[in-house]
Amino acid sequence: MIHLKNCLFNRENGFHLTIDTLKIEESSRVILVGASGSGKTTLLRILAGLEENFLGHYEIDGVARDHLGSLKERGVMFLSQDFLLWEHLNVIEHINFVLNRGKHLKNTQESLYFLEMVGLVHKKESKIYQLSTGEKQRLALARALSAKARYLFLDEPFSNIDLVLAQELIEIIEQRQNIDKFALVESTHHHLGFEKETNQIVILNSGKIIQRGTWHEIQNSPKSSWVEKWVNLV
Amino acid sequence: MNNLVKLILLSVLFSPILLNLFDLVFVLSNDYDLLNYFFKSYTQNLIKNSFLLSTTVTVISILMGAVMSTIFFAISSKNLRYIYIMLIFIFFAIEPIIYLSAFNTNSLFNSISAFWQSSIILSFSMSALSGLVFIFALSSLNQESIKTALMVASKRDVFKLILKPQLLFILSVSFFIFFILVFSRSEVPSILGYRTYAEDFLAQVFLMDEIKSSAIAAMPFYLLALLISLFVALFIKKYHIKFSIKEQINFLLIDSLDQYTVKAFFLFLTILLGAILTLLVKKIDFYLLGDLIEDNIFIILNSLIVSLVVSVLTLVFSLFIYKTVKEFKSRLLIYGVIFLIFLIFLTPSTLIAFEIIKMMQFINIHTEFIEYLFFILASSFKLIPLAILLVSILYYRDVEDESLQFFNITAKDYFLKITIQTYAKRWLFIVMIISVFALNELSMAILLTPIGFEMIIIKIYNLLHYGDTSTVTFLSLMQIVIIASFLMIVWRIVDKVEKKKMDTRG
């Protein structure tokens, strides 16, 4: 479990993020929703351990932030909306790097499996500049899933692709979640997969959590005008 | 601007080097025996000496540059980073001949061989240049993509498979360029008694004043240019390397470097610079300071104005060439331009100056304006390769055309309101680096400055022969202090403007 308590984060431009408490349970799915600039990405990065300059308590699996090991030892993986692919490696080498834990770039038994999962086997030798935006997105997802992390963070992962492909990718993620049992924390603007009762939705506004609960709970009693408008649009 | 006009402009820009190549082909086609020059054991020994010296200095500089850049990224305070950059810049701006005049009375220095003396002296400014290049190259790496790799692999493995390949290009190109810079230097080894090929080349050009000998002697420089161009072409084809600068620099891999090491290195650099400056200042006759200032103030101003005009012009030419070449469809044409750029870099200034003199004789208009114009253009021409390298590292994005079409902005407005404000800091960095080279360019100044126009570098060169170390040291120190102050003031202004813009955005 990841536990964030009494968190205060300040940016130079005057933005503040204040979180009283937020827990990410094992194998759960937490969806962060909010207007642009509400602090979704910042919160996601703090939860993933990528932002360190904040005040407050943060722990992963009972280990407090001062005693945490390296990023590699924490069992987290972060998928950014910028994909962050490595330009000098080809498609399959991205998966190989992760599966071999950075030791070498040779193919493993699972390399093709992960590429097949996102439909990129035919592009396995391609360089990054030869891929389309959708293909880059799928490669970034395959790379994130092949890490078999215990906590997977997705920062608006489907913002640049069509809804049909987004739905397909969500199904792939859910399928892998059933196998690997990772916790999934996702910031998003779309509404795919919201309705499941097991999914926790956290709504942010101006750096604060203004409501949390399942889709039905939020739908039945929206606590602000923004949430009401959002529910009606979804 | 249509392609034909661009090609014509490019040809005009490259004309001195094209004429130079023509000379070589012409000379060789008439007399193959001239190649025997390279089979003499005397020439081969000189080439061997130059290779040894260049390799040693390059390796030392790259290692020192790596250490300097690592320390830079480990410094947490922004103000301290400014001071650190300034410190490195000063090390770079000091002419090797000045380092030599600071150390030549030291008994420990005098007890080592001429080879190691030359290596140490040349390594000072080269290490600093290497540090500056590495700092800016490392800044261009995407820190977030490295963090992603660190989520699954150890720092060592991430360095090996993710970071190193991305740095390989800049490392190799830097290696070649530093090698060439040392290979073509003759003053310091010559004074210390270490014979090099560059010294012999200058002798061929100056003493014999013979186009045949100088064209043939320039051949190793051409061959090196060809090799480097091939290497760069292959690398670009294989990796499609792109650079983009991230404003927030915090290089993750050295986050763990403890602050005591950082402070210790900082202290070491400061003490070293302090010691060198003290050695230099001691050589100035202070009771003559008033006279020194009065006698040299116009020379200092002349040199500063020339170096600033030359560096701004070089930046403009380089941006034009970089942008035009990026639009070329033909790879052969792109590689051709890369070859010419390396050729300019490698061709000794003396040879370029001779081509410019020939051009002036051809035009046959002898006015003061034409003389100044050709001197400025020739100095810019020699510095274009370095500026292009810096421009490509600092990545010039091509968003202009699209924005102009979409938002109906005039090219002038876009340049004034967007381009300049976005790239001001990077361009300033390039101008500062180039201006140091422009200030220290001796051959162009000697051969092309109009009669009666004195520059610091010419006066230093002349006075060194008369042993007037007081004036020489004063002029060199003034040069360094003015550049450093100018850089600091402008950099702070740009930084303040940027900060003000951020505050207004809220």
XYZ file of N, CA and C in Angstrom, chain B residues 303-423:
363
model
N 39.107 45.835 -29.995
C 39.035 44.374 -30.002
C 37.666 43.883 -29.573
N 37.114 44.541 -28.556
C 35.806 44.109 -28.070
C 34.719 44.322 -29.117
N 34.760 45.485 -29.755
C 33.741 45.770 -30.781
C 33.865 44.762 -31.922
N 35.095 44.542 -32.387
C 35.299 43.595 -33.493
C 34.810 42.201 -33.093
N 35.184 41.757 -31.895
C 34.816 40.388 -31.510
C 33.306 40.250 -31.365
N 32.639 41.294 -30.879
C 31.179 41.204 -30.739
C 30.491 41.198 -32.105
N 30.951 42.091 -32.998
C 30.355 42.128 -34.347
C 30.589 40.777 -35.039
N 31.816 40.272 -34.937
C 32.146 38.997 -35.583
C 31.284 37.868 -35.004
N 31.134 37.834 -33.694
C 30.400 36.711 -33.101
C 28.905 36.769 -33.427
N 28.344 37.987 -33.449
C 26.914 38.092 -33.801
C 26.715 37.675 -35.258
N 27.604 38.153 -36.122
C 27.516 37.815 -37.545
C 27.678 36.293 -37.742
N 28.608 35.706 -37.005
C 28.828 34.260 -37.101
C 27.567 33.506 -36.701
N 26.932 33.976 -35.648
C 25.698 33.315 -35.199
C 24.626 33.388 -36.290
N 24.488 34.575 -36.909
C 23.479 34.746 -37.964
C 23.775 33.803 -39.131
N 25.039 33.761 -39.581
C 25.425 32.873 -40.691
C 25.146 31.418 -40.320
N 25.491 31.056 -39.102
C 25.351 29.662 -38.674
C 23.888 29.245 -38.614
N 23.046 30.136 -38.093
C 21.617 29.817 -38.033
C 21.060 29.637 -39.440
N 21.525 30.511 -40.359
C 21.065 30.414 -41.746
C 21.496 29.074 -42.357
N 22.765 28.724 -42.185
C 23.274 27.474 -42.773
C 22.552 26.276 -42.150
N 22.437 26.273 -40.824
C 21.812 25.146 -40.121
C 20.377 24.939 -40.593
N 19.648 26.048 -40.687
C 18.234 25.981 -41.068
C 18.092 25.542 -42.531
N 18.962 26.083 -43.400
C 18.890 25.744 -44.824
C 19.230 24.271 -45.035
N 20.284 23.814 -44.389
C 20.713 22.422 -44.588
C 19.656 21.452 -44.069
N 18.995 21.818 -42.984
C 17.949 20.940 -42.431
C 16.799 20.730 -43.420
N 16.606 21.726 -44.290
C 15.502 21.630 -45.255
C 15.896 20.866 -46.519
N 17.203 20.590 -46.685
C 17.633 19.867 -47.891
C 17.036 18.467 -47.910
N 16.592 18.040 -49.070
C 16.048 16.693 -49.192
C 17.185 15.691 -49.459
N 18.181 16.139 -50.238
C 19.249 15.218 -50.642
C 20.275 15.005 -49.521
N 20.444 13.729 -49.144
C 21.404 13.408 -48.090
C 22.832 13.746 -48.527
N 23.085 13.544 -49.833
C 24.425 13.806 -50.362
C 24.794 15.282 -50.172
N 23.809 16.130 -50.416
C 24.011 17.570 -50.262
C 24.288 17.911 -48.796
N 23.513 17.259 -47.903
C 23.697 17.507 -46.460
C 25.099 17.093 -46.045
N 25.522 15.880 -46.470
C 26.849 15.391 -46.087
C 27.948 16.268 -46.702
N 27.663 16.779 -47.913
C 28.611 17.673 -48.576
C 28.843 18.922 -47.733
N 27.744 19.490 -47.230
C 27.871 20.705 -46.407
C 28.593 20.376 -45.100
N 28.273 19.208 -44.512
C 28.962 18.803 -43.267
C 30.470 18.718 -43.523
N 30.843 18.152 -44.675
C 32.261 18.034 -45.024
C 32.907 19.420 -45.116
N 32.200 20.341 -45.814
C 32.750 21.695 -45.974
C 32.909 22.385 -44.621
N 31.935 22.141 -43.729
C 31.991 22.779 -42.404
C 33.221 22.283 -41.633
N 33.447 20.979 -41.670
C 34.632 20.446 -40.980
C 35.921 20.931 -41.643
N 35.826 21.097 -42.949
C 37.003 21.566 -43.683
C 37.384 22.984 -43.244
N 36.361 23.831 -43.085
C 36.636 25.208 -42.630
C 37.275 25.152 -41.249
N 36.712 24.264 -40.411
C 37.190 24.147 -39.046
C 38.663 23.754 -39.003
N 39.016 22.827 -39.919
C 40.376 22.291 -39.911
C 41.386 23.136 -40.670
N 40.898 23.896 -41.641
C 41.834 24.671 -42.442
C 42.421 25.805 -41.600
N 43.737 25.876 -41.510
C 44.343 26.930 -40.698
C 43.918 28.315 -41.183
N 43.761 29.223 -40.235
C 43.282 30.582 -40.550
C 44.155 31.252 -41.599
N 45.471 30.977 -41.545
C 46.396 31.614 -42.471
C 45.996 31.344 -43.922
N 45.647 30.099 -44.173
C 45.281 29.706 -45.530
C 43.996 30.409 -45.972
N 43.045 30.496 -45.043
C 41.783 31.182 -45.361
C 42.071 32.662 -45.608
N 42.929 33.230 -44.775
C 43.261 34.650 -44.946
C 43.873 34.904 -46.330
N 44.738 33.966 -46.799
C 45.330 34.121 -48.131
C 44.257 34.128 -49.221
N 43.255 33.238 -49.062
C 42.168 33.210 -50.056
C 41.410 34.527 -50.057
N 41.205 35.085 -48.858
C 40.473 36.353 -48.750
C 41.281 37.478 -49.419
N 42.606 37.457 -49.194
C 43.447 38.486 -49.827
C 43.349 38.375 -51.352
N 43.349 37.111 -51.826
C 43.233 36.892 -53.277
C 41.905 37.446 -53.803
N 40.838 37.228 -53.018
C 39.511 37.735 -53.413
C 39.523 39.259 -53.480
N 40.162 39.872 -52.462
C 40.214 41.339 -52.426
C 40.979 41.877 -53.631
N 42.068 41.150 -53.980
C 42.844 41.583 -55.152
C 41.998 41.452 -56.412
N 41.167 40.411 -56.448
C 40.304 40.168 -57.606
C 39.256 41.284 -57.735
N 38.662 41.653 -56.600
C 37.649 42.726 -56.620
C 38.302 44.067 -56.972
N 39.534 44.240 -56.443
C 40.343 45.420 -56.769
C 39.701 46.753 -56.369
N 38.998 46.763 -55.261
C 38.512 48.047 -54.727
C 39.206 48.219 -53.382
N 40.027 49.216 -53.254
C 40.812 49.348 -52.027
C 40.322 50.500 -51.166
N 39.181 50.329 -50.554
C 38.715 51.355 -49.606
C 38.820 50.771 -48.204
N 38.811 51.661 -47.218
C 38.923 51.214 -45.826
C 37.730 50.330 -45.454
N 36.542 50.728 -45.967
C 35.340 49.971 -45.664
C 35.458 48.523 -46.144
N 35.947 48.349 -47.372
C 36.090 47.000 -47.942
C 37.070 46.183 -47.094
N 38.145 46.828 -46.655
C 39.137 46.117 -45.833
C 38.526 45.626 -44.525
N 37.778 46.537 -43.860
C 37.116 46.135 -42.609
C 36.106 45.012 -42.862
N 35.331 45.192 -43.955
C 34.285 44.219 -44.277
C 34.880 42.820 -44.474
N 35.961 42.755 -45.262
C 36.558 41.447 -45.531
C 37.194 40.851 -44.277
N 37.761 41.699 -43.445
C 38.353 41.211 -42.195
C 37.262 40.607 -41.294
N 36.150 41.335 -41.169
C 35.040 40.862 -40.322
C 34.466 39.569 -40.904
N 34.230 39.562 -42.227
C 33.639 38.383 -42.865
C 34.567 37.168 -42.741
N 35.853 37.387 -42.942
C 36.808 36.282 -42.863
C 36.866 35.710 -41.445
N 36.862 36.594 -40.441
C 36.901 36.121 -39.057
C 35.640 35.326 -38.738
N 34.487 35.802 -39.214
C 33.228 35.074 -38.989
C 33.277 33.716 -39.674
N 33.780 33.724 -40.905
C 33.833 32.507 -41.710
C 34.568 31.387 -40.963
N 35.695 31.732 -40.359
C 36.507 30.725 -39.668
C 35.767 30.153 -38.447
N 34.881 30.969 -37.887
C 34.218 30.531 -36.646
C 32.862 29.873 -36.884
N 32.417 29.845 -38.141
C 31.114 29.254 -38.458
C 30.982 27.800 -37.964
N 31.984 26.938 -38.200
C 31.822 25.540 -37.772
C 31.552 25.395 -36.273
N 32.281 26.144 -35.480
C 32.089 26.055 -34.036
C 30.674 26.514 -33.660
N 30.233 27.605 -34.291
C 28.897 28.123 -33.994
C 27.826 27.127 -34.432
N 28.029 26.482 -35.591
C 27.037 25.509 -36.069
C 26.958 24.330 -35.098
N 28.110 23.898 -34.622
C 28.116 22.797 -33.652
C 27.300 23.199 -32.422
N 27.534 24.402 -31.920
C 26.816 24.858 -30.727
C 25.320 25.027 -31.022
N 25.002 25.571 -32.195
C 23.593 25.750 -32.575
C 22.895 24.395 -32.626
N 23.566 23.378 -33.196
C 22.911 22.071 -33.332
C 22.775 21.386 -31.978
N 23.736 21.606 -31.086
C 23.601 21.023 -29.747
C 22.435 21.691 -29.017
N 22.327 22.995 -29.194
C 21.272 23.725 -28.487
C 19.956 23.701 -29.269
N 19.902 22.975 -30.324
C 18.711 22.647 -31.099
C 17.816 23.839 -31.436
N 17.831 24.184 -32.677
C 17.020 25.288 -33.166
C 15.746 24.709 -33.771
N 14.613 24.907 -33.095
C 13.369 24.279 -33.552
C 12.728 25.027 -34.720
N 12.157 24.263 -35.625
C 11.539 24.879 -36.801
C 10.031 24.971 -36.646
N 9.572 25.845 -35.784
C 8.132 25.978 -35.619
C 7.628 27.239 -36.312
N 8.594 28.051 -36.770
C 8.229 29.351 -37.337
C 7.218 29.258 -38.480
N 7.565 28.449 -39.510
C 6.748 28.434 -40.714
C 5.300 28.102 -40.404
N 5.105 27.054 -39.546
C 3.741 26.642 -39.206
C 3.002 27.780 -38.500
N 3.653 28.372 -37.504
C 3.000 29.426 -36.730
C 2.638 30.608 -37.606
N 3.558 30.922 -38.539
C 3.306 32.058 -39.415
C 2.049 31.828 -40.240
N 1.905 30.555 -40.685
C 0.740 30.242 -41.514
C -0.547 30.256 -40.695
N -0.493 29.602 -39.521
C -1.708 29.455 -38.717
C -2.189 30.781 -38.131
N -1.267 31.549 -37.593
C -1.676 32.740 -36.846
C -1.508 34.034 -37.624
N -1.075 33.900 -38.864
C -0.920 35.070 -39.713
C 0.008 36.120 -39.088
N 1.118 35.637 -38.500
C 2.093 36.556 -37.892
C 3.156 36.862 -38.934
N 3.618 38.099 -38.960
C 4.691 38.414 -39.917
C 5.999 37.826 -39.393
N 6.889 37.528 -40.337
C 8.174 36.925 -39.959
C 8.928 37.819 -38.986
N 8.803 39.137 -39.184
C 9.524 40.089 -38.329
C 8.981 40.030 -36.901
N 7.635 40.036 -36.779
C 7.020 39.982 -35.448
C 7.366 38.681 -34.742
N 7.327 37.586 -35.508
C 7.628 36.284 -34.898
C 9.058 36.274 -34.366
N 9.961 36.815 -35.186
C 11.374 36.828 -34.785
C 11.578 37.683 -33.530
N 10.938 38.876 -33.514
C 11.151 39.801 -32.394
C 10.455 39.333 -31.119
N 9.230 38.786 -31.270
C 8.441 38.493 -30.066
C 8.556 37.056 -29.578
N 8.906 36.137 -30.486
C 8.973 34.735 -30.058
C 10.414 34.208 -30.103
N 10.986 34.222 -31.335
C 12.296 33.574 -31.505
C 13.358 34.156 -30.571
N 13.511 35.479 -30.601
C 14.568 36.103 -29.788
C 14.369 35.793 -28.314
N 13.126 35.919 -27.845
C 12.873 35.706 -26.416
C 13.074 34.251 -26.006
N 12.778 33.334 -26.930
C 12.940 31.919 -26.599
C 14.411 31.523 -26.557
N 15.169 32.055 -27.523
C 16.534 31.557 -27.674
C 17.608 32.491 -27.131
